[in-house]
PDB file of C-alpha atoms and ligand atoms in Angstrom:
ATOM      1  CA  MET A   1       9.439   4.661 -15.422  1.00  0.00           C
ATOM      2  CA  ASN A   2       8.066   8.038 -14.790  1.00  0.00           C
ATOM      3  CA  ILE A   3      10.386   9.281 -11.731  1.00  0.00           C
ATOM      4  CA  ILE A   4       9.637  12.487 -10.220  1.00  0.00           C
ATOM      5  CA  LYS A   5      12.253  13.755  -7.540  1.00  0.00           C
ATOM      6  CA  VAL A   6      10.290  16.023  -5.182  1.00  0.00           C
ATOM      7  CA  LYS A   7      12.219  18.609  -2.258  1.00  0.00           C
ATOM      8  CA  ASP A   8      10.312  17.616   0.560  1.00  0.00           C
ATOM      9  CA  LYS A   9       7.194  15.141   1.595  1.00  0.00           C
ATOM     10  CA  GLN A  10       5.051  18.291   1.335  1.00  0.00           C
ATOM     11  CA  GLU A  11       5.440  18.530  -2.454  1.00  0.00           C
ATOM     12  CA  LEU A  12       5.801  14.291  -2.606  1.00  0.00           C
ATOM     13  CA  ALA A  13       1.955  14.547  -0.922  1.00  0.00           C
ATOM     14  CA  LYS A  14       0.547  17.275  -3.231  1.00  0.00           C
ATOM     15  CA  LYS A  15       1.811  15.085  -6.124  1.00  0.00           C
ATOM     16  CA  ALA A  16       1.010  11.825  -5.360  1.00  0.00           C
ATOM     17  CA  ALA A  17      -2.406  13.427  -4.223  1.00  0.00           C
ATOM     18  CA  GLY A  18      -2.892  15.288  -7.825  1.00  0.00           C
ATOM     19  CA  ILE A  19      -2.110  11.567  -9.650  1.00  0.00           C
ATOM     20  CA  ILE A  20      -4.829   9.568  -7.299  1.00  0.00           C
ATOM     21  CA  ALA A  21      -7.068  12.203  -7.599  1.00  0.00           C
ATOM     22  CA  GLY A  22      -6.879  12.648 -11.539  1.00  0.00           C
ATOM     23  CA  GLN A  23      -7.354   8.744 -11.345  1.00  0.00           C
ATOM     24  CA  VAL A  24     -10.957   9.361  -9.250  1.00  0.00           C
ATOM     25  CA  LEU A  25     -11.823  12.256 -11.252  1.00  0.00           C
ATOM     26  CA  LYS A  26     -11.054  10.418 -14.740  1.00  0.00           C
ATOM     27  CA  LYS A  27     -12.972   7.131 -13.611  1.00  0.00           C
ATOM     28  CA  THR A  28     -15.612   7.679 -10.565  1.00  0.00           C
ATOM     29  CA  ASP A  29     -15.844   4.028  -9.942  1.00  0.00           C
ATOM     30  CA  CYS A  30     -12.641   3.150 -10.162  1.00  0.00           C
ATOM     31  CA  VAL A  31     -10.311   0.656  -8.689  1.00  0.00           C
ATOM     32  CA  LEU A  32      -7.575   2.058  -6.150  1.00  0.00           C
ATOM     33  CA  GLY A  33      -4.841   0.102  -4.068  1.00  0.00           C
ATOM     34  CA  LEU A  34      -3.823   1.310  -1.415  1.00  0.00           C
ATOM     35  CA  ALA A  35      -0.782   1.034   1.217  1.00  0.00           C
ATOM     36  CA  THR A  36      -0.022   1.965   4.662  1.00  0.00           C
ATOM     37  CA  GLY A  37       3.114   3.074   7.025  1.00  0.00           C
ATOM     38  CA  SER A  38       3.980   7.016   7.143  1.00  0.00           C
ATOM     39  CA  THR A  39       4.548   7.951   3.727  1.00  0.00           C
ATOM     40  CA  PRO A  40       1.301   8.146   2.574  1.00  0.00           C
ATOM     41  CA  LEU A  41      -0.418   9.788   4.985  1.00  0.00           C
ATOM     42  CA  ASP A  42       0.046  12.844   3.607  1.00  0.00           C
ATOM     43  CA  THR A  43      -0.975  12.060   0.282  1.00  0.00           C
ATOM     44  CA  TYR A  44      -4.170  11.407   2.274  1.00  0.00           C
ATOM     45  CA  ASN A  45      -4.809  14.354   4.262  1.00  0.00           C
ATOM     46  CA  ASN A  46      -4.378  16.306   0.668  1.00  0.00           C
ATOM     47  CA  LEU A  47      -7.094  13.312  -0.505  1.00  0.00           C
ATOM     48  CA  ILE A  48      -9.403  14.176   2.243  1.00  0.00           C
ATOM     49  CA  GLN A  49      -9.018  18.293   1.495  1.00  0.00           C
ATOM     50  CA  MET A  50      -9.718  17.752  -2.149  1.00  0.00           C
ATOM     51  CA  TYR A  51     -12.582  15.642  -0.674  1.00  0.00           C
ATOM     52  CA  GLN A  52     -13.996  18.567   1.437  1.00  0.00           C
ATOM     53  CA  GLU A  53     -13.253  21.126  -0.957  1.00  0.00           C
ATOM     54  CA  GLY A  54     -16.309  19.272  -3.263  1.00  0.00           C
ATOM     55  CA  LEU A  55     -13.703  18.233  -5.678  1.00  0.00           C
ATOM     56  CA  LEU A  56     -13.679  14.850  -5.332  1.00  0.00           C
ATOM     57  CA  ASP A  57     -16.384  12.165  -4.902  1.00  0.00           C
ATOM     58  CA  PHE A  58     -15.093   8.486  -3.805  1.00  0.00           C
ATOM     59  CA  SER A  59     -19.028   7.271  -3.584  1.00  0.00           C
ATOM     60  CA  LYS A  60     -18.737   4.628  -6.496  1.00  0.00           C
ATOM     61  CA  VAL A  61     -14.726   4.073  -5.500  1.00  0.00           C
ATOM     62  CA  LYS A  62     -13.649   0.844  -4.346  1.00  0.00           C
ATOM     63  CA  THR A  63     -10.449  -0.056  -2.677  1.00  0.00           C
ATOM     64  CA  TYR A  64      -8.061  -3.241  -1.569  1.00  0.00           C
ATOM     65  CA  ASN A  65      -5.626  -2.537   0.445  1.00  0.00           C
ATOM     66  CA  LEU A  66      -1.928  -4.213   0.309  1.00  0.00           C
ATOM     67  CA  ASP A  67      -1.590  -5.463   3.357  1.00  0.00           C
ATOM     68  CA  GLU A  68      -2.596  -6.600   6.891  1.00  0.00           C
ATOM     69  CA  TYR A  69      -0.915  -7.828   9.753  1.00  0.00           C
ATOM     70  CA  TYR A  70      -1.579 -11.430  10.602  1.00  0.00           C
ATOM     71  CA  GLY A  71      -3.344 -12.055  13.955  1.00  0.00           C
ATOM     72  CA  LEU A  72      -4.906  -8.252  14.826  1.00  0.00           C
ATOM     73  CA  GLU A  73      -8.598  -8.067  14.955  1.00  0.00           C
ATOM     74  CA  ARG A  74      -9.813  -4.827  12.668  1.00  0.00           C
ATOM     75  CA  THR A  75     -10.625  -3.308  15.405  1.00  0.00           C
ATOM     76  CA  ASP A  76      -7.027  -3.286  16.870  1.00  0.00           C
ATOM     77  CA  SER A  77      -5.863   0.252  16.715  1.00  0.00           C
ATOM     78  CA  GLN A  78      -2.280  -1.156  15.358  1.00  0.00           C
ATOM     79  CA  SER A  79      -4.065  -3.012  12.231  1.00  0.00           C
ATOM     80  CA  TYR A  80      -4.429  -1.577   9.061  1.00  0.00           C
ATOM     81  CA  TYR A  81      -7.773  -1.213   8.524  1.00  0.00           C
ATOM     82  CA  TYR A  82      -8.178   0.897  11.647  1.00  0.00           C
ATOM     83  CA  TYR A  83      -5.511   2.762   9.692  1.00  0.00           C
ATOM     84  CA  MET A  84      -7.406   3.020   6.747  1.00  0.00           C
ATOM     85  CA  LYS A  85     -10.290   4.229   8.880  1.00  0.00           C
ATOM     86  CA  GLU A  86      -9.009   6.845  10.459  1.00  0.00           C
ATOM     87  CA  ASN A  87      -6.523   8.187   8.196  1.00  0.00           C
ATOM     88  CA  LEU A  88      -8.589   8.069   5.052  1.00  0.00           C
ATOM     89  CA  PHE A  89     -11.883   6.564   5.183  1.00  0.00           C
ATOM     90  CA  LYS A  90     -13.707   8.537   7.969  1.00  0.00           C
ATOM     91  CA  SER A  91     -13.384  11.554   6.254  1.00  0.00           C
ATOM     92  CA  ILE A  92     -14.549  10.901   2.935  1.00  0.00           C
ATOM     93  CA  ASN A  93     -17.580   9.722   0.770  1.00  0.00           C
ATOM     94  CA  ILE A  94     -16.474   6.307   0.378  1.00  0.00           C
ATOM     95  CA  ASP A  95     -19.217   3.466   0.404  1.00  0.00           C
ATOM     96  CA  MET A  96     -17.841   1.136   3.562  1.00  0.00           C
ATOM     97  CA  ASP A  97     -18.846  -2.158   1.203  1.00  0.00           C
ATOM     98  CA  ASN A  98     -16.314  -0.767  -0.840  1.00  0.00           C
ATOM     99  CA  VAL A  99     -13.383  -1.269   1.143  1.00  0.00           C
ATOM    100  CA  HIS A 100     -11.282  -3.880   1.461  1.00  0.00           C
ATOM    101  CA  VAL A 101      -8.419  -5.448   3.986  1.00  0.00           C
ATOM    102  CA  PRO A 102      -6.771  -8.576   4.188  1.00  0.00           C
ATOM    103  CA  ASP A 103      -8.528 -10.296   7.142  1.00  0.00           C
ATOM    104  CA  GLY A 104      -5.754 -10.698   9.436  1.00  0.00           C
ATOM    105  CA  LYS A 105      -7.624 -12.756  11.522  1.00  0.00           C
ATOM    106  CA  ALA A 106      -8.533 -15.361   9.080  1.00  0.00           C
ATOM    107  CA  GLN A 107      -9.240 -18.351   9.975  1.00  0.00           C
ATOM    108  CA  ASN A 108      -8.849 -20.248   6.583  1.00  0.00           C
ATOM    109  CA  VAL A 109      -5.727 -18.183   5.341  1.00  0.00           C
ATOM    110  CA  GLU A 110      -4.904 -20.073   2.446  1.00  0.00           C
ATOM    111  CA  GLN A 111      -8.714 -19.281   1.151  1.00  0.00           C
ATOM    112  CA  GLU A 112      -8.727 -15.640   2.182  1.00  0.00           C
ATOM    113  CA  CYS A 113      -5.717 -14.580  -0.038  1.00  0.00           C
ATOM    114  CA  ILE A 114      -7.283 -16.777  -3.219  1.00  0.00           C
ATOM    115  CA  GLN A 115     -10.810 -14.896  -2.489  1.00  0.00           C
ATOM    116  CA  TYR A 116      -8.972 -11.628  -1.774  1.00  0.00           C
ATOM    117  CA  ASP A 117      -7.359 -11.773  -5.305  1.00  0.00           C
ATOM    118  CA  GLU A 118     -10.444 -13.203  -6.838  1.00  0.00           C
ATOM    119  CA  MET A 119     -12.241 -10.425  -5.386  1.00  0.00           C
ATOM    120  CA  ILE A 120     -10.001  -7.605  -7.154  1.00  0.00           C
ATOM    121  CA  ARG A 121     -10.105  -9.942  -9.862  1.00  0.00           C
ATOM    122  CA  GLN A 122     -13.769  -9.789 -10.139  1.00  0.00           C
ATOM    123  CA  ALA A 123     -13.835  -5.684  -9.603  1.00  0.00           C
ATOM    124  CA  GLY A 124     -12.280  -5.304 -12.971  1.00  0.00           C
ATOM    125  CA  GLY A 125      -8.371  -5.498 -11.719  1.00  0.00           C
ATOM    126  CA  ILE A 126      -6.859  -2.444  -9.669  1.00  0.00           C
ATOM    127  CA  ASP A 127      -6.742   0.742 -12.067  1.00  0.00           C
ATOM    128  CA  LEU A 128      -3.750   2.564  -9.467  1.00  0.00           C
ATOM    129  CA  GLN A 129      -1.794   0.433  -6.761  1.00  0.00           C
ATOM    130  CA  LEU A 130      -0.347   3.054  -4.428  1.00  0.00           C
ATOM    131  CA  LEU A 131       2.836   1.480  -2.464  1.00  0.00           C
ATOM    132  CA  GLY A 132       5.830   2.370  -0.149  1.00  0.00           C
ATOM    133  CA  ILE A 133       8.583   0.839  -0.028  1.00  0.00           C
ATOM    134  CA  GLY A 134      10.528  -0.539   2.982  1.00  0.00           C
ATOM    135  CA  HIS A 135      14.464   0.135   3.503  1.00  0.00           C
ATOM    136  CA  ASN A 136      15.526  -3.318   1.974  1.00  0.00           C
ATOM    137  CA  GLY A 137      12.917  -2.603  -0.948  1.00  0.00           C
ATOM    138  CA  HIS A 138      10.137  -4.792   0.063  1.00  0.00           C
ATOM    139  CA  ILE A 139       6.643  -3.645  -1.604  1.00  0.00           C
ATOM    140  CA  GLY A 140       3.616  -4.402   0.545  1.00  0.00           C
ATOM    141  CA  PHE A 141       5.044  -7.157   2.911  1.00  0.00           C
ATOM    142  CA  ASN A 142       6.732  -8.993   0.391  1.00  0.00           C
ATOM    143  CA  GLU A 143       9.897  -8.934   1.736  1.00  0.00           C
ATOM    144  CA  PRO A 144      13.818 -10.000   0.047  1.00  0.00           C
ATOM    145  CA  ALA A 145      13.675 -13.846  -0.601  1.00  0.00           C
ATOM    146  CA  ASP A 146      15.280 -16.345  -3.298  1.00  0.00           C
ATOM    147  CA  GLU A 147      11.928 -16.704  -4.625  1.00  0.00           C
ATOM    148  CA  LEU A 148       8.362 -13.909  -4.607  1.00  0.00           C
ATOM    149  CA  VAL A 149       5.409 -15.185  -4.055  1.00  0.00           C
ATOM    150  CA  TYR A 150       2.584 -14.148  -7.020  1.00  0.00           C
ATOM    151  CA  GLY A 151      -0.392 -13.876  -5.303  1.00  0.00           C
ATOM    152  CA  THR A 152      -1.671 -12.832  -1.949  1.00  0.00           C
ATOM    153  CA  HIS A 153      -0.353 -14.994   0.440  1.00  0.00           C
ATOM    154  CA  LYS A 154       1.281 -14.979   4.132  1.00  0.00           C
ATOM    155  CA  GLU A 155       4.551 -13.566   4.937  1.00  0.00           C
ATOM    156  CA  THR A 156       7.087 -13.902   7.439  1.00  0.00           C
ATOM    157  CA  LEU A 157       8.374 -10.162   8.435  1.00  0.00           C
ATOM    158  CA  THR A 158      11.989  -9.623   8.133  1.00  0.00           C
ATOM    159  CA  GLU A 159      14.009  -8.500  11.062  1.00  0.00           C
ATOM    160  CA  SER A 160      14.871  -5.375   9.224  1.00  0.00           C
ATOM    161  CA  THR A 161      10.807  -4.704   8.787  1.00  0.00           C
ATOM    162  CA  ILE A 162      10.044  -5.678  12.530  1.00  0.00           C
ATOM    163  CA  ASN A 163      12.878  -3.319  13.638  1.00  0.00           C
ATOM    164  CA  ALA A 164      11.588  -0.630  11.079  1.00  0.00           C
ATOM    165  CA  ASN A 165       7.738  -0.516  12.663  1.00  0.00           C
ATOM    166  CA  VAL A 166       8.603  -0.695  16.098  1.00  0.00           C
ATOM    167  CA  ARG A 167       8.310   2.695  15.779  1.00  0.00           C
ATOM    168  CA  PHE A 168       4.470   2.048  15.937  1.00  0.00           C
ATOM    169  CA  PHE A 169       3.886  -0.311  19.090  1.00  0.00           C
ATOM    170  CA  ASN A 170       4.680  -0.094  22.411  1.00  0.00           C
ATOM    171  CA  ASN A 171       7.608  -2.439  22.542  1.00  0.00           C
ATOM    172  CA  LEU A 172       9.811  -4.752  19.985  1.00  0.00           C
ATOM    173  CA  GLU A 173       7.163  -8.256  21.126  1.00  0.00           C
ATOM    174  CA  GLU A 174       4.260  -6.266  20.354  1.00  0.00           C
ATOM    175  CA  VAL A 175       5.048  -5.843  16.735  1.00  0.00           C
ATOM    176  CA  PRO A 176       3.605  -8.886  14.827  1.00  0.00           C
ATOM    177  CA  THR A 177       5.499 -11.335  12.708  1.00  0.00           C
ATOM    178  CA  GLU A 178       3.608 -12.406  10.121  1.00  0.00           C
ATOM    179  CA  ALA A 179       1.269 -10.277   7.658  1.00  0.00           C
ATOM    180  CA  ILE A 180      -0.937 -10.949   4.866  1.00  0.00           C
ATOM    181  CA  SER A 181      -0.001  -9.103   1.665  1.00  0.00           C
ATOM    182  CA  MET A 182      -0.893  -8.784  -1.710  1.00  0.00           C
ATOM    183  CA  GLY A 183       1.746 -10.687  -4.060  1.00  0.00           C
ATOM    184  CA  ILE A 184       4.328  -9.434  -6.631  1.00  0.00           C
ATOM    185  CA  GLY A 185       1.876 -10.888  -9.170  1.00  0.00           C
ATOM    186  CA  THR A 186      -1.169  -9.212  -7.469  1.00  0.00           C
ATOM    187  CA  ILE A 187       0.752  -5.778  -7.362  1.00  0.00           C
ATOM    188  CA  MET A 188       2.374  -6.050 -10.962  1.00  0.00           C
ATOM    189  CA  GLU A 189      -1.250  -6.483 -12.517  1.00  0.00           C
ATOM    190  CA  SER A 190      -2.357  -3.099 -11.418  1.00  0.00           C
ATOM    191  CA  ARG A 191      -3.255  -1.474 -14.573  1.00  0.00           C
ATOM    192  CA  SER A 192      -0.672   1.546 -13.308  1.00  0.00           C
ATOM    193  CA  ILE A 193       1.614   2.207  -9.623  1.00  0.00           C
ATOM    194  CA  LEU A 194       2.532   4.786  -7.994  1.00  0.00           C
ATOM    195  CA  LEU A 195       5.553   4.335  -5.845  1.00  0.00           C
ATOM    196  CA  ILE A 196       6.249   7.121  -3.342  1.00  0.00           C
ATOM    197  CA  GLY A 197       9.260   7.816  -1.083  1.00  0.00           C
ATOM    198  CA  ALA A 198       9.875  10.011   1.721  1.00  0.00           C
ATOM    199  CA  GLU A 199      13.111  11.112   3.531  1.00  0.00           C
ATOM    200  CA  GLY A 200      15.422   8.508   4.121  1.00  0.00           C
ATOM    201  CA  LYS A 201      14.026   6.116   0.619  1.00  0.00           C
ATOM    202  CA  ALA A 202      16.231   7.444  -2.293  1.00  0.00           C
ATOM    203  CA  GLU A 203      19.221   5.196  -1.755  1.00  0.00           C
ATOM    204  CA  ILE A 204      16.936   2.108  -2.073  1.00  0.00           C
ATOM    205  CA  ILE A 205      14.512   3.614  -4.517  1.00  0.00           C
ATOM    206  CA  GLU A 206      17.833   4.221  -6.834  1.00  0.00           C
ATOM    207  CA  LYS A 207      18.606   0.838  -6.418  1.00  0.00           C
ATOM    208  CA  MET A 208      15.032  -0.061  -7.417  1.00  0.00           C
ATOM    209  CA  ILE A 209      14.800   1.845 -10.232  1.00  0.00           C
ATOM    210  CA  SER A 210      18.678   1.537 -11.861  1.00  0.00           C
ATOM    211  CA  GLY A 211      19.915  -1.600  -9.800  1.00  0.00           C
ATOM    212  CA  PRO A 212      19.711  -5.311 -11.439  1.00  0.00           C
ATOM    213  CA  ILE A 213      16.146  -7.122 -11.526  1.00  0.00           C
ATOM    214  CA  THR A 214      16.417  -9.300  -8.172  1.00  0.00           C
ATOM    215  CA  PRO A 215      13.808 -10.759  -5.651  1.00  0.00           C
ATOM    216  CA  GLN A 216      16.052  -9.527  -2.799  1.00  0.00           C
ATOM    217  CA  VAL A 217      14.996  -6.078  -3.999  1.00  0.00           C
ATOM    218  CA  PRO A 218      11.142  -6.916  -4.815  1.00  0.00           C
ATOM    219  CA  ALA A 219      10.341  -3.202  -5.535  1.00  0.00           C
ATOM    220  CA  SER A 220      13.100  -3.586  -8.641  1.00  0.00           C
ATOM    221  CA  LEU A 221      10.254  -6.134 -10.670  1.00  0.00           C
ATOM    222  CA  LEU A 222       8.437  -2.743 -10.824  1.00  0.00           C
ATOM    223  CA  GLN A 223      10.981  -2.387 -13.566  1.00  0.00           C
ATOM    224  CA  LEU A 224       9.279  -4.774 -15.514  1.00  0.00           C
ATOM    225  CA  HIS A 225       5.917  -2.763 -15.537  1.00  0.00           C
ATOM    226  CA  PRO A 226       4.636  -0.912 -18.141  1.00  0.00           C
ATOM    227  CA  ASP A 227       3.060   2.021 -16.335  1.00  0.00           C
ATOM    228  CA  VAL A 228       5.049   3.128 -13.248  1.00  0.00           C
ATOM    229  CA  THR A 229       5.291   6.848 -11.534  1.00  0.00           C
ATOM    230  CA  VAL A 230       8.225   6.885  -8.749  1.00  0.00           C
ATOM    231  CA  ILE A 231       8.102  10.237  -6.692  1.00  0.00           C
ATOM    232  CA  TYR A 232      10.660  10.423  -4.079  1.00  0.00           C
ATOM    233  CA  VAL A 233      12.102  12.965  -2.227  1.00  0.00           C
ATOM    234  CA  ALA A 234      15.820  13.355  -3.141  1.00  0.00           C
ATOM    235  CA  SER A 235      17.522  13.896   0.075  1.00  0.00           C
TER     236      SER A 235
HETATM  237  C1  GLP B   1       5.224  -1.133   5.987  1.00  0.00           C
HETATM  238  C2  GLP B   1       4.540  -1.755   4.943  1.00  0.00           C
HETATM  239  C3  GLP B   1       4.584  -1.074   3.285  1.00  0.00           C
HETATM  240  C4  GLP B   1       4.748   0.171   3.723  1.00  0.00           C
HETATM  241  C5  GLP B   1       6.095   0.376   4.025  1.00  0.00           C
HETATM  242  C6  GLP B   1       6.995   1.393   4.312  1.00  0.00           C
HETATM  243  O1  GLP B   1       6.383  -2.388   5.524  1.00  0.00           O
HETATM  244  N1  GLP B   1       3.414  -2.992   4.896  1.00  0.00           N
HETATM  245  O2  GLP B   1       3.786  -1.445   2.901  1.00  0.00           O
HETATM  246  O3  GLP B   1       5.292   0.795   2.692  1.00  0.00           O
HETATM  247  O4  GLP B   1       5.928  -0.103   5.477  1.00  0.00           O
HETATM  248  O5  GLP B   1       6.301   2.398   5.187  1.00  0.00           O
HETATM  249  P1  GLP B   1       7.138   4.019   5.886  1.00  0.00           P
HETATM  250  O6  GLP B   1       6.246   4.360   4.770  1.00  0.00           O
HETATM  251  O7  GLP B   1       6.277   4.205   7.167  1.00  0.00           O
HETATM  252  O8  GLP B   1       8.487   3.910   5.814  1.00  0.00           O
END
């Protein structure tokens, strides 16, 4: 693992955006795996700025998001599709036909999950997967468990994740309890991975980097991946 410690979230965002920009410049039709949550927001802002300065062209880039809340329409302001549109896609020249987020309202969830992994394979696989990390070590919505799931699947969220995400909702009852998430295998098949952690994530990140590889800390599986960069605020 390539570990980069930074002093604050601004430096984190600059470095992360630099790595994503490098990927887009190197391969104009690259496939990006994208993440939501509060951590990537500044990174996306930096990318938007680079696009506005004429440094980046997203017209041929394809994206696959990690996860989506189960039961939410794309038009719901709490959905990850909506988040991506508002916080990145509407401000860059990406072709919305090239944008993919699991369908939280899929009639046949099993089929949706199989198709999502198949679409990624047909696109040639993910060149660079951006990840955040949950306080409990989850990546995407792969929660700590005795066994992890390889492919995209429906996941029941843990109490700790629901409590962590309540800040985006009016109250606890509104927070979805299930999500569709890329599996650990889907994530591990990416050619390269960039995991970012802002203030408050140093402890779990250090556990992920040097603790035992265990499904109880899903991110620790990344120790087995050959090309992972971790940028985090060492606080
Ligand atoms: C959610 C997302 C994860 C994200 C995590 C951390 O649970 N499913 O992909 O990494 O939250 O979010 P934040 O960056 O807001 O701490």
